[in-house]
């Protein structure tokens, strides 16, 4: 067994967090190093590293909490919009190996850019084979 992540220690009450929503299966708390006021993490209590590892019913619970919280947080901090995202895997920037959804309030002119700006420096894809990729994804779903 690997060591518990910091999120499991928050779930177990071992270390403090500003918990803003808790259900039987999901917990949400403020990010300790917020990108914006109200930056929140929504976390399944059961430890799963990647989105692909989360049982479908549990992923539904997680996104249900995201759906409830995003507008409430936006209203509470008087934000203009919200960015919702997952760093799903190390290459995507995941640091804590326990799946979590970031809810980041956004403000007019905050300079943060869109989700596209995250990958802007990577330069996109020349001559993308959209049809072939769509076929490969359909095959992977089978
Ligand atoms: P990620 O790069 O998606 O794995 O993001 C991990 C997030 O966890 C970062 O935004 C951190 O600021 C946040 N974080 C790390 N430790 C804590 C903590 N003790 N309480 C709340 N948030 C934390």
JSON list of C-alpha atoms and ligand atoms in Angstrom, two decimals:
[
{"chain": "A", "resi": 1, "resn": "UNK", "atom": "CA", "xyz": [0.00, 0.00, 0.00]},
{"chain": "A", "resi": 2, "resn": "UNK", "atom": "CA", "xyz": [1.29, 3.46, -0.89]},
{"chain": "A", "resi": 3, "resn": "UNK", "atom": "CA", "xyz": [1.28, 6.22, 1.70]},
{"chain": "A", "resi": 4, "resn": "UNK", "atom": "CA", "xyz": [-2.00, 8.12, 1.98]},
{"chain": "A", "resi": 5, "resn": "UNK", "atom": "CA", "xyz": [-2.08, 11.34, 0.00]},
{"chain": "A", "resi": 6, "resn": "UNK", "atom": "CA", "xyz": [-2.70, 14.64, 1.70]},
{"chain": "A", "resi": 7, "resn": "UNK", "atom": "CA", "xyz": [-6.32, 14.45, 0.52]},
{"chain": "A", "resi": 8, "resn": "UNK", "atom": "CA", "xyz": [-6.87, 11.16, 2.33]},
{"chain": "A", "resi": 9, "resn": "UNK", "atom": "CA", "xyz": [-5.48, 12.81, 5.45]},
{"chain": "A", "resi": 10, "resn": "UNK", "atom": "CA", "xyz": [-7.96, 15.67, 5.03]},
{"chain": "A", "resi": 11, "resn": "UNK", "atom": "CA", "xyz": [-10.80, 13.17, 4.48]},
{"chain": "A", "resi": 12, "resn": "UNK", "atom": "CA", "xyz": [-9.73, 11.31, 7.64]},
{"chain": "A", "resi": 13, "resn": "UNK", "atom": "CA", "xyz": [-9.69, 14.58, 9.60]},
{"chain": "A", "resi": 14, "resn": "UNK", "atom": "CA", "xyz": [-5.98, 14.27, 10.32]},
{"chain": "A", "resi": 15, "resn": "UNK", "atom": "CA", "xyz": [-5.15, 17.64, 8.83]},
{"chain": "A", "resi": 16, "resn": "UNK", "atom": "CA", "xyz": [-7.42, 20.66, 8.63]},
{"chain": "A", "resi": 17, "resn": "UNK", "atom": "CA", "xyz": [-9.15, 22.08, 5.59]},
{"chain": "A", "resi": 18, "resn": "UNK", "atom": "CA", "xyz": [-11.92, 24.57, 4.91]},
{"chain": "A", "resi": 19, "resn": "UNK", "atom": "CA", "xyz": [-14.58, 22.01, 4.02]},
{"chain": "A", "resi": 20, "resn": "UNK", "atom": "CA", "xyz": [-17.49, 23.53, 2.14]},
{"chain": "A", "resi": 21, "resn": "UNK", "atom": "CA", "xyz": [-19.49, 20.41, 1.17]},
{"chain": "A", "resi": 22, "resn": "UNK", "atom": "CA", "xyz": [-19.40, 16.83, 2.35]},
{"chain": "A", "resi": 23, "resn": "UNK", "atom": "CA", "xyz": [-21.55, 13.87, 1.31]},
{"chain": "A", "resi": 24, "resn": "UNK", "atom": "CA", "xyz": [-21.12, 10.17, 2.04]},
{"chain": "A", "resi": 25, "resn": "UNK", "atom": "CA", "xyz": [-18.82, 9.82, -0.97]},
{"chain": "A", "resi": 26, "resn": "UNK", "atom": "CA", "xyz": [-17.49, 13.26, -1.85]},
{"chain": "A", "resi": 27, "resn": "UNK", "atom": "CA", "xyz": [-15.76, 16.11, -0.06]},
{"chain": "A", "resi": 28, "resn": "UNK", "atom": "CA", "xyz": [-15.05, 19.64, -1.26]},
{"chain": "A", "resi": 29, "resn": "UNK", "atom": "CA", "xyz": [-12.67, 22.06, 0.39]},
{"chain": "A", "resi": 30, "resn": "UNK", "atom": "CA", "xyz": [-10.85, 25.27, -0.42]},
{"chain": "A", "resi": 31, "resn": "UNK", "atom": "CA", "xyz": [-7.50, 24.94, -2.18]},
{"chain": "A", "resi": 32, "resn": "UNK", "atom": "CA", "xyz": [-4.74, 25.93, 0.24]},
{"chain": "A", "resi": 33, "resn": "UNK", "atom": "CA", "xyz": [-2.88, 27.78, -2.54]},
{"chain": "A", "resi": 34, "resn": "UNK", "atom": "CA", "xyz": [-5.79, 29.37, -4.39]},
{"chain": "A", "resi": 35, "resn": "UNK", "atom": "CA", "xyz": [-5.49, 30.60, -7.96]},
{"chain": "A", "resi": 36, "resn": "UNK", "atom": "CA", "xyz": [-8.42, 32.89, -7.17]},
{"chain": "A", "resi": 37, "resn": "UNK", "atom": "CA", "xyz": [-10.63, 33.53, -4.13]},
{"chain": "A", "resi": 38, "resn": "UNK", "atom": "CA", "xyz": [-12.95, 30.54, -3.70]},
{"chain": "A", "resi": 39, "resn": "UNK", "atom": "CA", "xyz": [-10.72, 28.08, -5.61]},
{"chain": "A", "resi": 40, "resn": "UNK", "atom": "CA", "xyz": [-12.17, 24.74, -4.52]},
{"chain": "A", "resi": 41, "resn": "UNK", "atom": "CA", "xyz": [-11.24, 21.09, -4.91]},
{"chain": "A", "resi": 42, "resn": "UNK", "atom": "CA", "xyz": [-13.95, 18.43, -5.25]},
{"chain": "A", "resi": 43, "resn": "UNK", "atom": "CA", "xyz": [-12.64, 15.01, -4.27]},
{"chain": "A", "resi": 44, "resn": "UNK", "atom": "CA", "xyz": [-14.12, 11.50, -4.13]},
{"chain": "A", "resi": 45, "resn": "UNK", "atom": "CA", "xyz": [-13.46, 10.09, -0.66]},
{"chain": "A", "resi": 46, "resn": "UNK", "atom": "CA", "xyz": [-12.46, 6.74, -2.10]},
{"chain": "A", "resi": 47, "resn": "UNK", "atom": "CA", "xyz": [-8.87, 6.98, -3.30]},
{"chain": "A", "resi": 48, "resn": "UNK", "atom": "CA", "xyz": [-8.54, 6.78, -7.09]},
{"chain": "A", "resi": 49, "resn": "UNK", "atom": "CA", "xyz": [-5.62, 8.33, -8.89]},
{"chain": "A", "resi": 50, "resn": "UNK", "atom": "CA", "xyz": [-7.07, 9.02, -12.33]},
{"chain": "A", "resi": 51, "resn": "UNK", "atom": "CA", "xyz": [-10.48, 9.79, -13.79]},
{"chain": "A", "resi": 52, "resn": "UNK", "atom": "CA", "xyz": [-10.30, 6.45, -15.60]},
{"chain": "A", "resi": 53, "resn": "UNK", "atom": "CA", "xyz": [-10.05, 4.70, -12.21]},
{"chain": "A", "resi": 54, "resn": "UNK", "atom": "CA", "xyz": [-13.19, 6.23, -10.69]},
{"chain": "A", "resi": 55, "resn": "UNK", "atom": "CA", "xyz": [-16.29, 4.01, -10.79]},
{"chain": "A", "resi": 56, "resn": "UNK", "atom": "CA", "xyz": [-18.97, 5.60, -13.01]},
{"chain": "A", "resi": 57, "resn": "UNK", "atom": "CA", "xyz": [-21.51, 6.13, -10.22]},
{"chain": "A", "resi": 58, "resn": "UNK", "atom": "CA", "xyz": [-18.90, 7.86, -8.08]},
{"chain": "A", "resi": 59, "resn": "UNK", "atom": "CA", "xyz": [-17.81, 10.10, -10.96]},
{"chain": "A", "resi": 60, "resn": "UNK", "atom": "CA", "xyz": [-21.47, 11.10, -11.27]},
{"chain": "A", "resi": 61, "resn": "UNK", "atom": "CA", "xyz": [-21.52, 12.03, -7.57]},
{"chain": "A", "resi": 62, "resn": "UNK", "atom": "CA", "xyz": [-18.35, 14.09, -7.98]},
{"chain": "A", "resi": 63, "resn": "UNK", "atom": "CA", "xyz": [-19.69, 16.02, -10.94]},
{"chain": "A", "resi": 64, "resn": "UNK", "atom": "CA", "xyz": [-23.03, 16.49, -9.19]},
{"chain": "A", "resi": 65, "resn": "UNK", "atom": "CA", "xyz": [-21.20, 18.30, -6.41]},
{"chain": "A", "resi": 66, "resn": "UNK", "atom": "CA", "xyz": [-19.26, 20.32, -8.98]},
{"chain": "A", "resi": 67, "resn": "UNK", "atom": "CA", "xyz": [-22.58, 21.29, -10.56]},
{"chain": "A", "resi": 68, "resn": "UNK", "atom": "CA", "xyz": [-23.98, 22.47, -7.21]},
{"chain": "A", "resi": 69, "resn": "UNK", "atom": "CA", "xyz": [-20.89, 24.26, -6.02]},
{"chain": "A", "resi": 70, "resn": "UNK", "atom": "CA", "xyz": [-19.67, 26.11, -9.11]},
{"chain": "A", "resi": 71, "resn": "UNK", "atom": "CA", "xyz": [-22.52, 28.65, -9.20]},
{"chain": "A", "resi": 72, "resn": "UNK", "atom": "CA", "xyz": [-22.63, 28.96, -5.39]},
{"chain": "A", "resi": 73, "resn": "UNK", "atom": "CA", "xyz": [-18.91, 29.75, -5.26]},
{"chain": "A", "resi": 74, "resn": "UNK", "atom": "CA", "xyz": [-19.27, 32.15, -8.17]},
{"chain": "A", "resi": 75, "resn": "UNK", "atom": "CA", "xyz": [-22.01, 34.00, -6.31]},
{"chain": "A", "resi": 76, "resn": "UNK", "atom": "CA", "xyz": [-20.17, 33.94, -2.97]},
{"chain": "A", "resi": 77, "resn": "UNK", "atom": "CA", "xyz": [-17.01, 35.55, -4.32]},
{"chain": "A", "resi": 78, "resn": "UNK", "atom": "CA", "xyz": [-18.89, 37.69, -6.85]},
{"chain": "A", "resi": 79, "resn": "UNK", "atom": "CA", "xyz": [-17.03, 36.14, -9.76]},
{"chain": "A", "resi": 80, "resn": "UNK", "atom": "CA", "xyz": [-18.06, 36.58, -13.39]},
{"chain": "A", "resi": 81, "resn": "UNK", "atom": "CA", "xyz": [-17.39, 33.04, -14.55]},
{"chain": "A", "resi": 82, "resn": "UNK", "atom": "CA", "xyz": [-15.81, 29.74, -13.56]},
{"chain": "A", "resi": 83, "resn": "UNK", "atom": "CA", "xyz": [-13.14, 27.44, -14.95]},
{"chain": "A", "resi": 84, "resn": "UNK", "atom": "CA", "xyz": [-13.60, 23.76, -14.08]},
{"chain": "A", "resi": 85, "resn": "UNK", "atom": "CA", "xyz": [-10.71, 21.41, -14.72]},
{"chain": "A", "resi": 86, "resn": "UNK", "atom": "CA", "xyz": [-8.83, 18.26, -13.85]},
{"chain": "A", "resi": 87, "resn": "UNK", "atom": "CA", "xyz": [-5.09, 17.72, -14.08]},
{"chain": "A", "resi": 88, "resn": "UNK", "atom": "CA", "xyz": [-5.63, 14.06, -15.00]},
{"chain": "A", "resi": 89, "resn": "UNK", "atom": "CA", "xyz": [-2.20, 12.46, -14.87]},
{"chain": "A", "resi": 90, "resn": "UNK", "atom": "CA", "xyz": [1.33, 13.63, -14.23]},
{"chain": "A", "resi": 91, "resn": "UNK", "atom": "CA", "xyz": [1.91, 14.90, -17.81]},
{"chain": "A", "resi": 92, "resn": "UNK", "atom": "CA", "xyz": [-1.15, 17.11, -17.35]},
{"chain": "A", "resi": 93, "resn": "UNK", "atom": "CA", "xyz": [0.27, 18.60, -14.16]},
{"chain": "A", "resi": 94, "resn": "UNK", "atom": "CA", "xyz": [-1.33, 16.35, -11.54]},
{"chain": "A", "resi": 95, "resn": "UNK", "atom": "CA", "xyz": [0.68, 16.59, -8.34]},
{"chain": "A", "resi": 96, "resn": "UNK", "atom": "CA", "xyz": [-1.57, 14.84, -5.86]},
{"chain": "A", "resi": 97, "resn": "UNK", "atom": "CA", "xyz": [-2.33, 11.27, -6.91]},
{"chain": "A", "resi": 98, "resn": "UNK", "atom": "CA", "xyz": [-5.96, 11.32, -5.81]},
{"chain": "A", "resi": 99, "resn": "UNK", "atom": "CA", "xyz": [-8.41, 12.55, -8.42]},
{"chain": "A", "resi": 100, "resn": "UNK", "atom": "CA", "xyz": [-9.75, 16.04, -7.79]},
{"chain": "A", "resi": 101, "resn": "UNK", "atom": "CA", "xyz": [-11.73, 18.60, -9.77]},
{"chain": "A", "resi": 102, "resn": "UNK", "atom": "CA", "xyz": [-10.61, 22.21, -9.56]},
{"chain": "A", "resi": 103, "resn": "UNK", "atom": "CA", "xyz": [-13.32, 24.88, -9.49]},
{"chain": "A", "resi": 104, "resn": "UNK", "atom": "CA", "xyz": [-11.64, 28.23, -10.12]},
{"chain": "A", "resi": 105, "resn": "UNK", "atom": "CA", "xyz": [-13.71, 31.41, -10.03]},
{"chain": "A", "resi": 106, "resn": "UNK", "atom": "CA", "xyz": [-12.92, 33.80, -12.85]},
{"chain": "A", "resi": 107, "resn": "UNK", "atom": "CA", "xyz": [-13.18, 37.56, -13.07]},
{"chain": "A", "resi": 108, "resn": "UNK", "atom": "CA", "xyz": [-13.48, 39.86, -16.05]},
{"chain": "A", "resi": 109, "resn": "UNK", "atom": "CA", "xyz": [-9.97, 40.85, -17.05]},
{"chain": "A", "resi": 110, "resn": "UNK", "atom": "CA", "xyz": [-8.22, 38.48, -14.63]},
{"chain": "A", "resi": 111, "resn": "UNK", "atom": "CA", "xyz": [-5.73, 37.59, -17.36]},
{"chain": "A", "resi": 112, "resn": "UNK", "atom": "CA", "xyz": [-6.06, 33.86, -16.83]},
{"chain": "A", "resi": 113, "resn": "UNK", "atom": "CA", "xyz": [-7.17, 33.00, -20.35]},
{"chain": "A", "resi": 114, "resn": "UNK", "atom": "CA", "xyz": [-9.25, 30.04, -21.45]},
{"chain": "A", "resi": 115, "resn": "UNK", "atom": "CA", "xyz": [-8.53, 26.33, -21.09]},
{"chain": "A", "resi": 116, "resn": "UNK", "atom": "CA", "xyz": [-7.06, 26.59, -24.59]},
{"chain": "A", "resi": 117, "resn": "UNK", "atom": "CA", "xyz": [-4.36, 28.86, -23.21]},
{"chain": "A", "resi": 118, "resn": "UNK", "atom": "CA", "xyz": [-3.14, 25.97, -21.02]},
{"chain": "A", "resi": 119, "resn": "UNK", "atom": "CA", "xyz": [-1.93, 24.18, -24.15]},
{"chain": "A", "resi": 120, "resn": "UNK", "atom": "CA", "xyz": [-1.25, 27.25, -26.28]},
{"chain": "A", "resi": 121, "resn": "UNK", "atom": "CA", "xyz": [2.52, 26.88, -25.96]},
{"chain": "A", "resi": 122, "resn": "UNK", "atom": "CA", "xyz": [2.33, 23.30, -27.25]},
{"chain": "A", "resi": 123, "resn": "UNK", "atom": "CA", "xyz": [1.44, 24.69, -30.67]},
{"chain": "A", "resi": 124, "resn": "UNK", "atom": "CA", "xyz": [-1.60, 22.59, -31.57]},
{"chain": "A", "resi": 125, "resn": "UNK", "atom": "CA", "xyz": [-1.72, 19.82, -34.16]},
{"chain": "A", "resi": 126, "resn": "UNK", "atom": "CA", "xyz": [-0.74, 20.29, -37.81]},
{"chain": "A", "resi": 127, "resn": "UNK", "atom": "CA", "xyz": [-3.15, 18.64, -40.25]},
{"chain": "A", "resi": 128, "resn": "UNK", "atom": "CA", "xyz": [-5.17, 16.79, -37.61]},
{"chain": "A", "resi": 129, "resn": "UNK", "atom": "CA", "xyz": [-6.68, 13.47, -38.73]},
{"chain": "A", "resi": 130, "resn": "UNK", "atom": "CA", "xyz": [-9.99, 14.11, -36.99]},
{"chain": "A", "resi": 131, "resn": "UNK", "atom": "CA", "xyz": [-11.79, 11.19, -38.62]},
{"chain": "A", "resi": 132, "resn": "UNK", "atom": "CA", "xyz": [-9.06, 8.68, -37.80]},
{"chain": "A", "resi": 133, "resn": "UNK", "atom": "CA", "xyz": [-8.79, 9.85, -34.23]},
{"chain": "A", "resi": 134, "resn": "UNK", "atom": "CA", "xyz": [-12.57, 9.72, -33.79]},
{"chain": "A", "resi": 135, "resn": "UNK", "atom": "CA", "xyz": [-12.52, 6.14, -35.08]},
{"chain": "A", "resi": 136, "resn": "UNK", "atom": "CA", "xyz": [-9.71, 5.20, -32.66]},
{"chain": "A", "resi": 137, "resn": "UNK", "atom": "CA", "xyz": [-11.63, 6.69, -29.73]},
{"chain": "A", "resi": 138, "resn": "UNK", "atom": "CA", "xyz": [-14.79, 4.83, -30.74]},
{"chain": "A", "resi": 139, "resn": "UNK", "atom": "CA", "xyz": [-12.75, 1.60, -30.87]},
{"chain": "A", "resi": 140, "resn": "UNK", "atom": "CA", "xyz": [-11.22, 2.29, -27.43]},
{"chain": "A", "resi": 141, "resn": "UNK", "atom": "CA", "xyz": [-14.73, 2.68, -25.99]},
{"chain": "A", "resi": 142, "resn": "UNK", "atom": "CA", "xyz": [-15.72, -0.79, -27.12]},
{"chain": "B", "resi": 1, "resn": "LIG", "atom": "P1", "xyz": [-2.95, 19.18, -8.87]},
{"chain": "B", "resi": 1, "resn": "LIG", "atom": "O1", "xyz": [-1.77, 19.81, -9.51]},
{"chain": "B", "resi": 1, "resn": "LIG", "atom": "O2", "xyz": [-4.16, 19.15, -9.77]},
{"chain": "B", "resi": 1, "resn": "LIG", "atom": "O3", "xyz": [-2.64, 17.81, -8.29]},
{"chain": "B", "resi": 1, "resn": "LIG", "atom": "O4", "xyz": [-3.38, 20.14, -7.71]},
{"chain": "B", "resi": 1, "resn": "LIG", "atom": "C1", "xyz": [-3.20, 19.89, -6.35]},
{"chain": "B", "resi": 1, "resn": "LIG", "atom": "C2", "xyz": [-3.82, 21.04, -5.60]},
{"chain": "B", "resi": 1, "resn": "LIG", "atom": "O5", "xyz": [-3.89, 20.69, -4.23]},
{"chain": "B", "resi": 1, "resn": "LIG", "atom": "C3", "xyz": [-3.01, 22.35, -5.69]},
{"chain": "B", "resi": 1, "resn": "LIG", "atom": "O6", "xyz": [-3.84, 23.36, -6.24]},
{"chain": "B", "resi": 1, "resn": "LIG", "atom": "C4", "xyz": [-2.65, 22.63, -4.24]},
{"chain": "B", "resi": 1, "resn": "LIG", "atom": "O7", "xyz": [-2.68, 23.99, -3.93]},
{"chain": "B", "resi": 1, "resn": "LIG", "atom": "C5", "xyz": [-3.71, 21.86, -3.48]},
{"chain": "B", "resi": 1, "resn": "LIG", "atom": "N1", "xyz": [-3.33, 21.47, -2.12]},
{"chain": "B", "resi": 1, "resn": "LIG", "atom": "C6", "xyz": [-2.18, 20.90, -1.73]},
{"chain": "B", "resi": 1, "resn": "LIG", "atom": "N2", "xyz": [-2.19, 20.66, -0.40]},
{"chain": "B", "resi": 1, "resn": "LIG", "atom": "C7", "xyz": [-3.40, 21.10, 0.05]},
{"chain": "B", "resi": 1, "resn": "LIG", "atom": "C8", "xyz": [-4.02, 21.14, 1.34]},
{"chain": "B", "resi": 1, "resn": "LIG", "atom": "N3", "xyz": [-3.42, 20.68, 2.44]},
{"chain": "B", "resi": 1, "resn": "LIG", "atom": "N4", "xyz": [-5.26, 21.66, 1.42]},
{"chain": "B", "resi": 1, "resn": "LIG", "atom": "C9", "xyz": [-5.89, 22.13, 0.33]},
{"chain": "B", "resi": 1, "resn": "LIG", "atom": "N5", "xyz": [-5.36, 22.13, -0.91]},
{"chain": "B", "resi": 1, "resn": "LIG", "atom": "C10", "xyz": [-4.12, 21.62, -1.05]}
]
